[in-house]
XYZ file of C-alpha atoms in Angstrom:
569
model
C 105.325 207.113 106.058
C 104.285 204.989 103.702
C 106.870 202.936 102.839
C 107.599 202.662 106.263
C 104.512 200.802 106.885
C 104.889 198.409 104.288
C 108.407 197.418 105.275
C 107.112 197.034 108.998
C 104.412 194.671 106.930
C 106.361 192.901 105.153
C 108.477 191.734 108.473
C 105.550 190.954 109.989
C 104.791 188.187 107.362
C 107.720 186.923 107.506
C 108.522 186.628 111.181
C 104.656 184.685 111.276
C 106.059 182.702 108.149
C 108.982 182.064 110.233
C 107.302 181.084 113.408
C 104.827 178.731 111.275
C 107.832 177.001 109.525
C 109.619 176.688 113.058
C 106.042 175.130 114.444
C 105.561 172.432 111.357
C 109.272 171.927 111.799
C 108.601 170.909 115.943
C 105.513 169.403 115.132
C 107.510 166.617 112.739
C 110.568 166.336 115.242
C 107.673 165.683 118.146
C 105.800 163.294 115.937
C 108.545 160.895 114.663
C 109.726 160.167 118.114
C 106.414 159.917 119.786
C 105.218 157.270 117.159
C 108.793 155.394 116.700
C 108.671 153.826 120.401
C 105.453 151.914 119.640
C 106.880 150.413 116.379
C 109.738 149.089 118.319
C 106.912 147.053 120.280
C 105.584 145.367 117.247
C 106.288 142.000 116.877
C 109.156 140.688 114.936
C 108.356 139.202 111.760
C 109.645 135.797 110.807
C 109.714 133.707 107.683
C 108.121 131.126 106.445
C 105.117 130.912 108.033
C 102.986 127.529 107.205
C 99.553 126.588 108.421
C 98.267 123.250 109.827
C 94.629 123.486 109.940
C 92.253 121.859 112.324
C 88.958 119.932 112.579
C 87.133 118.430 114.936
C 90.427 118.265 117.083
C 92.411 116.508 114.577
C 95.623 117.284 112.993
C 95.629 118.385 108.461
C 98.728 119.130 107.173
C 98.253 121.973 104.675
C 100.553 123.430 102.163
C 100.323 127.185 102.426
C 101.025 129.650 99.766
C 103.077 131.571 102.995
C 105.788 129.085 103.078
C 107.283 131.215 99.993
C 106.178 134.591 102.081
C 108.760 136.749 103.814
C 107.276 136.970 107.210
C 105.735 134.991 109.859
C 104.660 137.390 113.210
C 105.827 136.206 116.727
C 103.094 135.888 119.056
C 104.243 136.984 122.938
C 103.996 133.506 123.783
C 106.155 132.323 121.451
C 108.971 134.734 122.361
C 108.821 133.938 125.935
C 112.335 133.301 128.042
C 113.182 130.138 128.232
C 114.049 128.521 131.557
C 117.121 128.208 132.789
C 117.540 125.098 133.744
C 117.058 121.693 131.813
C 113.913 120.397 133.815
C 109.697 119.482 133.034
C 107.473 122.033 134.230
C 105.960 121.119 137.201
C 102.896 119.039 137.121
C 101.034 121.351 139.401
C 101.629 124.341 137.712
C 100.563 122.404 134.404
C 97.793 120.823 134.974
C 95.092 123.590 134.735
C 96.130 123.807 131.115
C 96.108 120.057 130.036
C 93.693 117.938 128.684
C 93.126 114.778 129.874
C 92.927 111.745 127.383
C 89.112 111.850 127.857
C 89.029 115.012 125.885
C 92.133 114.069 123.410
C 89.742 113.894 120.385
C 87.275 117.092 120.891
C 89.747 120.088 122.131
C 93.231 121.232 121.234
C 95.654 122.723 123.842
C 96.565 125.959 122.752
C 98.556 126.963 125.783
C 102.148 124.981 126.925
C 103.061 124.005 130.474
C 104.441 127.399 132.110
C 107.640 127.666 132.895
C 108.847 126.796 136.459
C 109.971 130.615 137.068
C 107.918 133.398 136.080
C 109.177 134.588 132.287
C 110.470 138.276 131.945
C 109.421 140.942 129.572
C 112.247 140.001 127.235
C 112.093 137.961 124.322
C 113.180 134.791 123.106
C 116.425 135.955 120.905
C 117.089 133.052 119.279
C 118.563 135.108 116.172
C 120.691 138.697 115.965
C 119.457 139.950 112.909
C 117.826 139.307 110.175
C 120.977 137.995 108.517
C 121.042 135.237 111.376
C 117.483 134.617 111.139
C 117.485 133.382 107.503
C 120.621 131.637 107.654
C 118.660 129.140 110.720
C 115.115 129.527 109.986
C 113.998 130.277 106.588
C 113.099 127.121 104.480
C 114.835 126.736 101.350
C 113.432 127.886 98.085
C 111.667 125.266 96.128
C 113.155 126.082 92.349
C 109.067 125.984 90.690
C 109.203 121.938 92.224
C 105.871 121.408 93.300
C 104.068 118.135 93.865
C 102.508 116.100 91.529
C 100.901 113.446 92.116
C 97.412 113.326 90.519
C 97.027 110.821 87.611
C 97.499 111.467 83.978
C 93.977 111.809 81.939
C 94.236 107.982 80.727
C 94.012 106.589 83.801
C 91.949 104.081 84.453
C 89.554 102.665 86.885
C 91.049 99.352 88.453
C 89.952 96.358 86.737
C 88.064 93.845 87.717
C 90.342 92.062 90.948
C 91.942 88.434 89.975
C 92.632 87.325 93.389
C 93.508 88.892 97.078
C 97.080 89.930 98.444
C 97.304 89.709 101.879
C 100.582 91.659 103.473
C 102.209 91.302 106.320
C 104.441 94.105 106.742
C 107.910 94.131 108.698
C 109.646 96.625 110.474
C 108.842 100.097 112.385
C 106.690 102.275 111.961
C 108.014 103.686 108.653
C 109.250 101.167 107.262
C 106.204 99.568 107.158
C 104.535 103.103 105.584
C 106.821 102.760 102.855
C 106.103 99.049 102.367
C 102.652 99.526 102.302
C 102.952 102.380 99.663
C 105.034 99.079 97.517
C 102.302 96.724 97.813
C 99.444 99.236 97.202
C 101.181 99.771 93.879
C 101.517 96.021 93.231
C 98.274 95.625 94.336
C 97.428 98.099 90.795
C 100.010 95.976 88.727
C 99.175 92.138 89.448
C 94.892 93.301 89.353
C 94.585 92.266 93.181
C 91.906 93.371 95.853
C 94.438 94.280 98.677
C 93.319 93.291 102.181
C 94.002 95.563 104.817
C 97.619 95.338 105.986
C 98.887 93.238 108.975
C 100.936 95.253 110.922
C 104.683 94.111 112.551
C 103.930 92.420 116.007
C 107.390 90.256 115.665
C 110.323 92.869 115.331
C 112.553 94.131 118.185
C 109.545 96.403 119.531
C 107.070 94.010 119.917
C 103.912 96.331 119.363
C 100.529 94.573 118.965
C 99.155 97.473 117.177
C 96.599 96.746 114.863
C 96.889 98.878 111.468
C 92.738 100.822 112.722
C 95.084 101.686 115.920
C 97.653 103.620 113.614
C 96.120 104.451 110.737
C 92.772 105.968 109.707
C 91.444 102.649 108.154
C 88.400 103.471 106.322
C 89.718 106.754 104.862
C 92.916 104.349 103.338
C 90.071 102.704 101.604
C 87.944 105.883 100.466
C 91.113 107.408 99.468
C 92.356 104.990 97.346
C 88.728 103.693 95.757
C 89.895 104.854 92.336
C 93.008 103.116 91.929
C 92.846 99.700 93.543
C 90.524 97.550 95.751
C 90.544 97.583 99.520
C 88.781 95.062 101.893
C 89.077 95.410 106.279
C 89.212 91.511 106.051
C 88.984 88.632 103.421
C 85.124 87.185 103.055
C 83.595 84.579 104.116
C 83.259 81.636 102.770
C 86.873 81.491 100.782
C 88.829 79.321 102.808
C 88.709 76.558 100.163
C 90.210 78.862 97.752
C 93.787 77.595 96.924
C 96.294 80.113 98.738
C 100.097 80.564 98.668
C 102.776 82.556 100.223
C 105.490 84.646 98.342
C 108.825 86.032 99.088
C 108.267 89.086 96.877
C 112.097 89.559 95.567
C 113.644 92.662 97.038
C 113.412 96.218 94.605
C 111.977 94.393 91.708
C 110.060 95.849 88.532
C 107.083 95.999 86.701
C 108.228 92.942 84.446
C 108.400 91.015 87.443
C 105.350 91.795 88.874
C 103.536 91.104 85.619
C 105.185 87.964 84.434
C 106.255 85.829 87.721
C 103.493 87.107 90.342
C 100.620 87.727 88.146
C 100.530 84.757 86.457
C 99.870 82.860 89.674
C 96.254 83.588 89.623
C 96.236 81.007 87.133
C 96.807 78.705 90.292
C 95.538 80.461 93.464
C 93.187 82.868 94.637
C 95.352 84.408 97.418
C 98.641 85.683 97.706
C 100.318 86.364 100.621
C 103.607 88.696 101.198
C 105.453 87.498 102.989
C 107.603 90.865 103.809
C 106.474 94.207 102.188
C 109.820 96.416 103.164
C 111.734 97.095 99.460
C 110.026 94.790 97.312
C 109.524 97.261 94.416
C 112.451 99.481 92.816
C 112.671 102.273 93.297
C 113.076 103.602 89.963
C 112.270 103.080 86.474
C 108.389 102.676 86.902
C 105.299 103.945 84.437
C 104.491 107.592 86.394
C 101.082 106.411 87.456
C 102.774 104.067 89.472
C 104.958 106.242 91.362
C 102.262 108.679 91.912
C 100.108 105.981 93.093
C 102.932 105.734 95.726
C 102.743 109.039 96.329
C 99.013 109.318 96.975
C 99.042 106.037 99.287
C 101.864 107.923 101.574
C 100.769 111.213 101.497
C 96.858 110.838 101.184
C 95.962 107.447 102.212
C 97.688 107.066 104.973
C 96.494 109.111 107.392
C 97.154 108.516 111.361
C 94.105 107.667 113.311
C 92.249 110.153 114.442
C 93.586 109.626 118.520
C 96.979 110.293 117.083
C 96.448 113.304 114.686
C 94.870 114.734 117.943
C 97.290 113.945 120.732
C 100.143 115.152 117.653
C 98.012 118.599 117.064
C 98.070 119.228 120.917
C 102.071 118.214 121.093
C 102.787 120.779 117.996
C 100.474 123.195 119.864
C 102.357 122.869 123.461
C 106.175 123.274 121.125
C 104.915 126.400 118.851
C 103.960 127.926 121.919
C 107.591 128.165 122.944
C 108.498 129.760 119.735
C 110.257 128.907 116.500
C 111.324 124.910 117.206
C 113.954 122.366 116.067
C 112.696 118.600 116.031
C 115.572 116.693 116.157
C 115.102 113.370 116.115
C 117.508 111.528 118.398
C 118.403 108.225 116.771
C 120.617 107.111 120.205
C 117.911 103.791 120.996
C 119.096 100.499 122.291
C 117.739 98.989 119.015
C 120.000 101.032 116.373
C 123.540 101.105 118.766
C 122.764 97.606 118.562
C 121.954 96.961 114.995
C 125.035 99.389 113.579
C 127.409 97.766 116.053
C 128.509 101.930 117.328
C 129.680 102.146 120.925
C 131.754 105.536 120.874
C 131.493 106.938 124.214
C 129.594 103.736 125.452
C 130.951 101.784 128.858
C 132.699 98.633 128.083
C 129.548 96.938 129.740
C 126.844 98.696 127.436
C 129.126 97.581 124.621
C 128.958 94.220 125.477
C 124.886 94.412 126.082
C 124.514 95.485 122.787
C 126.816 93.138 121.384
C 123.991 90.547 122.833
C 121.204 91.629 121.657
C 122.770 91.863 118.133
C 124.322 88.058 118.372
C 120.564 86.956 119.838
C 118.476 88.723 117.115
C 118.164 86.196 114.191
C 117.686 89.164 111.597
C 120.577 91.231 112.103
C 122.645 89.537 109.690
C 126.152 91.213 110.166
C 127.032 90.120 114.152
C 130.740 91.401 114.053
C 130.950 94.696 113.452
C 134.214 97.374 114.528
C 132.309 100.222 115.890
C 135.135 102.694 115.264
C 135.587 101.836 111.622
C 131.947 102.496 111.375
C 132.168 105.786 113.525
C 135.526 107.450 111.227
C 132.642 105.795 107.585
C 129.936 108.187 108.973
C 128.107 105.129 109.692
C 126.839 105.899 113.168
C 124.231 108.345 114.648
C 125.706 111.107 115.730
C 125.780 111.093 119.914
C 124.112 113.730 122.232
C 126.951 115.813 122.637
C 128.260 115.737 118.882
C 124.463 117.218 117.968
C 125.054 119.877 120.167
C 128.895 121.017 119.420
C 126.757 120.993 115.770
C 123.615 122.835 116.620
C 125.909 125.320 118.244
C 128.315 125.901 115.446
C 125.356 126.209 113.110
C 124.424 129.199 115.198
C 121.266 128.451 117.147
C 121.046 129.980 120.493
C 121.489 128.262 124.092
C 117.354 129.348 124.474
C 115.998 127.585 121.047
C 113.253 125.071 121.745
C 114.306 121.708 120.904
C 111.963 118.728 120.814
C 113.866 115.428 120.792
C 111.870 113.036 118.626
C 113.047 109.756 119.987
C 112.147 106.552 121.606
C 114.140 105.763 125.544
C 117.251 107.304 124.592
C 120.184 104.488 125.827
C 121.911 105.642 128.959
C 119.050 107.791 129.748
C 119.003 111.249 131.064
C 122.738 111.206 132.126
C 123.228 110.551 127.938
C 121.701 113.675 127.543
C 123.859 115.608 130.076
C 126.309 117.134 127.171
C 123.391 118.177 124.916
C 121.158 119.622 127.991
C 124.262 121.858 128.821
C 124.650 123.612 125.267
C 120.457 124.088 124.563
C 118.467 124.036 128.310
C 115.190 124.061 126.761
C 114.716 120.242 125.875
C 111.332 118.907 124.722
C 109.951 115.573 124.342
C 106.299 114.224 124.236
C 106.674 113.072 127.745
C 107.520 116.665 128.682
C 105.081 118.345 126.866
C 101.984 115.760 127.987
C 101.300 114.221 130.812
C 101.051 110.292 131.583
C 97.529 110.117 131.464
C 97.506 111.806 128.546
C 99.876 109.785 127.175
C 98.628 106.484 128.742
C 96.687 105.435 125.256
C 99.532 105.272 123.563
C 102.503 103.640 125.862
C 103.815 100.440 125.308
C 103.018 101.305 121.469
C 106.187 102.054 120.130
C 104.501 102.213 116.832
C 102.145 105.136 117.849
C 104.641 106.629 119.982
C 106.336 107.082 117.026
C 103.632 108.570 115.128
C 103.039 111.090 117.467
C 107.139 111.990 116.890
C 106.412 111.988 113.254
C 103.783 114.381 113.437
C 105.996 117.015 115.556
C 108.665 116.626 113.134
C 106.678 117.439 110.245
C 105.086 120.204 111.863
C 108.909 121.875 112.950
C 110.246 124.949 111.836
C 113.547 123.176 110.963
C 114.080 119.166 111.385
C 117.454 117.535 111.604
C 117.973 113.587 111.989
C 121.282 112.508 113.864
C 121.120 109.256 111.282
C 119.903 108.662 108.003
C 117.110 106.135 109.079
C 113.724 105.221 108.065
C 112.219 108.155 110.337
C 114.757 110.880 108.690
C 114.363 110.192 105.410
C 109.914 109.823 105.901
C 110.268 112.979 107.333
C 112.299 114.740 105.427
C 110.277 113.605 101.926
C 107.280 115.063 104.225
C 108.354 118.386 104.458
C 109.669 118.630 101.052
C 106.223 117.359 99.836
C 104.441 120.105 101.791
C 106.610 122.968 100.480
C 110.342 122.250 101.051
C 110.450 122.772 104.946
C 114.053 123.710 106.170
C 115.096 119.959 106.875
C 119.472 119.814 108.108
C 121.033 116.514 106.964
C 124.383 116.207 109.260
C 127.300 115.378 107.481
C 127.918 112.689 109.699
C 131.635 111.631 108.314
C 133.020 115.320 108.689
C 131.639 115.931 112.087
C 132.891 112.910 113.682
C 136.667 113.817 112.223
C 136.742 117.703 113.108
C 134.984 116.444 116.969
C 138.056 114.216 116.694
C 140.552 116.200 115.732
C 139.601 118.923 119.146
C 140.036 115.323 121.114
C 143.325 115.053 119.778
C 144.484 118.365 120.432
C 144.949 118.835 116.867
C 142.502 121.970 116.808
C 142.096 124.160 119.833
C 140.313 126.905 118.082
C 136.698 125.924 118.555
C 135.690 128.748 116.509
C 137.665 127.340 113.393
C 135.887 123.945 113.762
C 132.566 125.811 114.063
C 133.867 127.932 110.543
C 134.492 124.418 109.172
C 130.964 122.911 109.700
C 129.305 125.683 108.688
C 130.682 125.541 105.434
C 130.657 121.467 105.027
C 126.756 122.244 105.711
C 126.169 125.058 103.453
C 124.893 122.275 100.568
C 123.095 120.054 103.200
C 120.177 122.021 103.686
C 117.732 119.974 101.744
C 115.499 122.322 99.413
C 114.281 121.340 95.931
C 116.746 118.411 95.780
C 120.246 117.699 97.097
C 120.603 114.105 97.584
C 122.978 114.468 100.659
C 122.974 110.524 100.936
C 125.958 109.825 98.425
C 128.772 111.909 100.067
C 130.364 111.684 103.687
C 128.447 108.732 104.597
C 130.296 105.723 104.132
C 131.367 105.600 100.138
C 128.874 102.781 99.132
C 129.547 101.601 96.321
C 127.698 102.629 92.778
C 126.157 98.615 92.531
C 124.531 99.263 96.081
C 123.054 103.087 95.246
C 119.553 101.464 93.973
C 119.191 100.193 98.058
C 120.269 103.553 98.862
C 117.980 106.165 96.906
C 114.827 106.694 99.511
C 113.460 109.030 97.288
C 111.781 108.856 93.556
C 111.628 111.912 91.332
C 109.282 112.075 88.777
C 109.715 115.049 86.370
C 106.967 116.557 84.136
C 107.057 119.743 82.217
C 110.824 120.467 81.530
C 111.579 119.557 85.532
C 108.728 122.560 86.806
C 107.028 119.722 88.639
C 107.980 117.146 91.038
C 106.348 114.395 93.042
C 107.938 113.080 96.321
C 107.940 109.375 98.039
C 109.597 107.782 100.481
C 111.035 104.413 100.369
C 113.248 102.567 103.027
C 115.281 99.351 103.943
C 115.375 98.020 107.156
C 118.035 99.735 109.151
């Protein structure tokens, strides 16, 4: 009787062992998929994230230690479906959520136009895996280049000033940045108190811009206290002072700086430059010089405080939208005109061009064969040749693209091809509306700025030509942490386009195979100089006009200092 009640005990315990196992068991099968639906709600995480900090309204481009993270989160309103068809959102339904130019410098805009249709739950897929999503978003790595631009300890104070150099600088809005970076350094080599720079008022664009309506005048001087002299205007009372003005020879050195244009104190008091675009080399300098450069385009020259605003409330109105290209549209009347390109053009906007180019007493070269400088890679790419590339690269129909541009020749029906492939177009006059842009029309100079400050600010930038505007921003972006910048291999675009014109290739997806992989190097990280291949075979004696960008390396290469220099395109 015994034993039978300890073997009817011993089931007992294990039937409740049994039923506790099966209960933990349900319990855990319960919990995982009660708990797993929520996670699929969280947001997706990105790469790359970097910040760009505000105050008082205006615009601060930061480096952030995130740009070498692994994630960046997707608010909803960045993930938002984009619209279907290629068209502003209405002014009515914007307006409520715009500032107007009375309030440019106090407030950001942290919320975009709405879309003309009411967006659905889904999200913006602009990738299809993570796979996808590094090979179009995430910058490149930066190799332990950082920059460096701070002087060495045995720097000096500048010395006491000799004379003044006045400049008057030439060309657009970059071109002149780059210029005034030259003559800053100059300024430190020849011992001269710089006045403030004139800016271009002559040149194709004919922008009466004065440099306090671009530029942040008084922190140019602050900024640069340490390492030269600079005045607003020259003082009164000088005008007897024995003056002269100098044709600065194009990329020269420190030798002659120091011999032929210093010595001329001995004789006058004031120098003036004549032109400031590429009249110091490029290479070869002391270090302090370069980073001088450096400093004068990255710190010195800071937009005014209007532009850093309207620029913060333009990046605003894009991020909204999500992850964004810039891609800045080099298809202007002024550049067909200048390279002599006319593919695709109408035999009468051929011969308007060729007009302007005859009639413009700078241009130099008047007859040019626009197909020979098509098949050299010479030409911007068109509308439609940036989209049969954006889409073989792999970025969605949906991806946010702001065009960075000036009046794009042939207008709206130009942009017909590239509308098609990517329906959710930006540009400044898109994003803002007239009165809010009103300050700044008929400016070309500031409209420009106000593209340059978008660009910098994009998650990936690519440049249909290798202009003065490309290659600023590009040495931007590397300077702030090697931003994912796309340099189109111009040359080998144009021929594989060509060869589905022909008939040669009807298997789009082989062409798209082939750019792919003629890209794979172009996507500019620590350093690639993409300039010397597929772009027209310049020869080695020309490469010092063509290097835009100085490397200075310190510690067994770790460190790196960026600038930008240009010729006039």
């Amino acid at each position: 009787m015994r034993r039978r009640r300890k073997t009817l005990l011993v089931v007992v315990i294990r039937r409740l062992l049994t039923c506790a196992i099966c209960v933990i068991a349900l319990l855990g099968f319960l919990t995982i998929h009660i708990y797993v639906a929520p996670l699929n709600r969280l947001p997706r995480l990105h790469l790359n994230k970097y910040t760009t900090t505000s105050r008082g309204g205006h615009i601060k481009y930061e480096k952030s230690i995130t740009e070498q993270s692994s994630t960046r989160n997707l608010s909803r309103r960045e993930t938002i479906e984009s619209p279907s068809i290629f068209s502003n959102p209405k002014k009515s339904e914007i307006q409520n959520q715009i500032l107007t130019s009375k309030h440019i410098n106090n407030t950001h805009e942290l919320s975009p136009p709405p879309f003309v249709t009411s967006p659905s739950s889904s999200k913006l897929n602009t990738t299809s895996g993570i796979a996808d999503f590094d090979k179009l978003w995430k910058h490149p790595p930066n190799r332990n280049f950082v920059p460096c631009v701070n002087p060495n300890p045995t720097y000096i104070s500048p010395l006491e000033s000799r004379g003044y150099l006045l400049v008057h600088t030439n060309g657009g809005l970059n071109q002149m940045r780059a210029g005034i970076c030259d003559m800053v350094a100059i300024a430190r080599i020849i011992n001269a108190t710089l006045v403030v720079p004139e800016l271009d008022k002559r040149s194709f664009w004919q922008d009466t811009s004065k440099f306090a309506d671009v530029f942040d005048e008084d922190h140019f001087i602050s900024t640069l206290s340490k390492d030269i002299r600079v005045i607003k205007k020259l003082p009164k009372g000088i005008d007897g002072l024995t003056k002269v003005v100098k044709h600065f020879k194009s990329y020269s050195g420190l030798i002659y700086y120091q011999k032929e244009i210093a010595t001329m104190w001995d004789e006058y008091k004031v120098i003036r430059a004549a032109k400031s675009d590429s009249r110091l080399v490029n290479n070869g300098l002391p270090p302090d010089i370069q980073k001088l450069r450096c400093r004068a385009c990255y710190e010195a020259l800071r937009f005014s405080t209007k532009i850093r605003s309207m620029g913060q409330i333009l990046v605003d109105r894009m991020r909204s939208y999500g992850l964004y290209i810039s891609l800045h549209l080099r298809y202007e009347k002024d550049m067909l005109a200048f390279s002599g390109c006319n593919h695709g053009l109408s035999a009468s906007e051929a011969a308007e061009l060729r007009k302007i180019r005859k009639n413009t007493a700078y241009w130099k070269v008047k007859d040019i064969d626009g197909r020979v400088q098509r098949l050299k890679g010479n030409c911007p790419l068109t509308p439609k040749e940036v989209g049969i590339l954006l889409t073989a690269l792999g970025y969605a129909p949906n991806t946010p693209v702001y065009i960075a541009a000036g009046e794009i020749y042939g207008g709206e029906s130009r942009l017909a091809s590239l509308a098609s492939r990517f329906s959710m177009l930006m540009s400044k006059e898109k994003l803002a509306t007239k009165e809010e842009l009103k300050p700044f029309m008929n400016h070309s100079t500031q409209m420009a700025a106000l593209d340059y400050i978008v660009s910098v600010e994009s998650d990936v930038f690519i440049p249909s030509y290798s202009g003065n505007m490309a290659r600023a921003v590009e040495g931007h972006r590397r300077f702030l942490g090697h931003r994912k910048t796309i340099s189109p291999d111009r040359k080998g675009i144009v021929r594989l386009i060509d060869k589905i014109g022909r008939g040669a290739e009807k298997d789009n997806k082989k062409v798209y195979e082939r750019m792919i992989e003629i890209h794979k190097t172009r996507s500019c990280g620590a350093y690639n100089n993409t300039d010397k291949d597929h772009q027209g075979g310049e020869k080695d004696q020309l490469q010092e006009q063509k290097v835009w960008r100085d490397i200075v390396l310190r510690s067994l290469s770790t460190k790196i200092h960026y600038r930008t220099v240009s010729v006039r395109e």
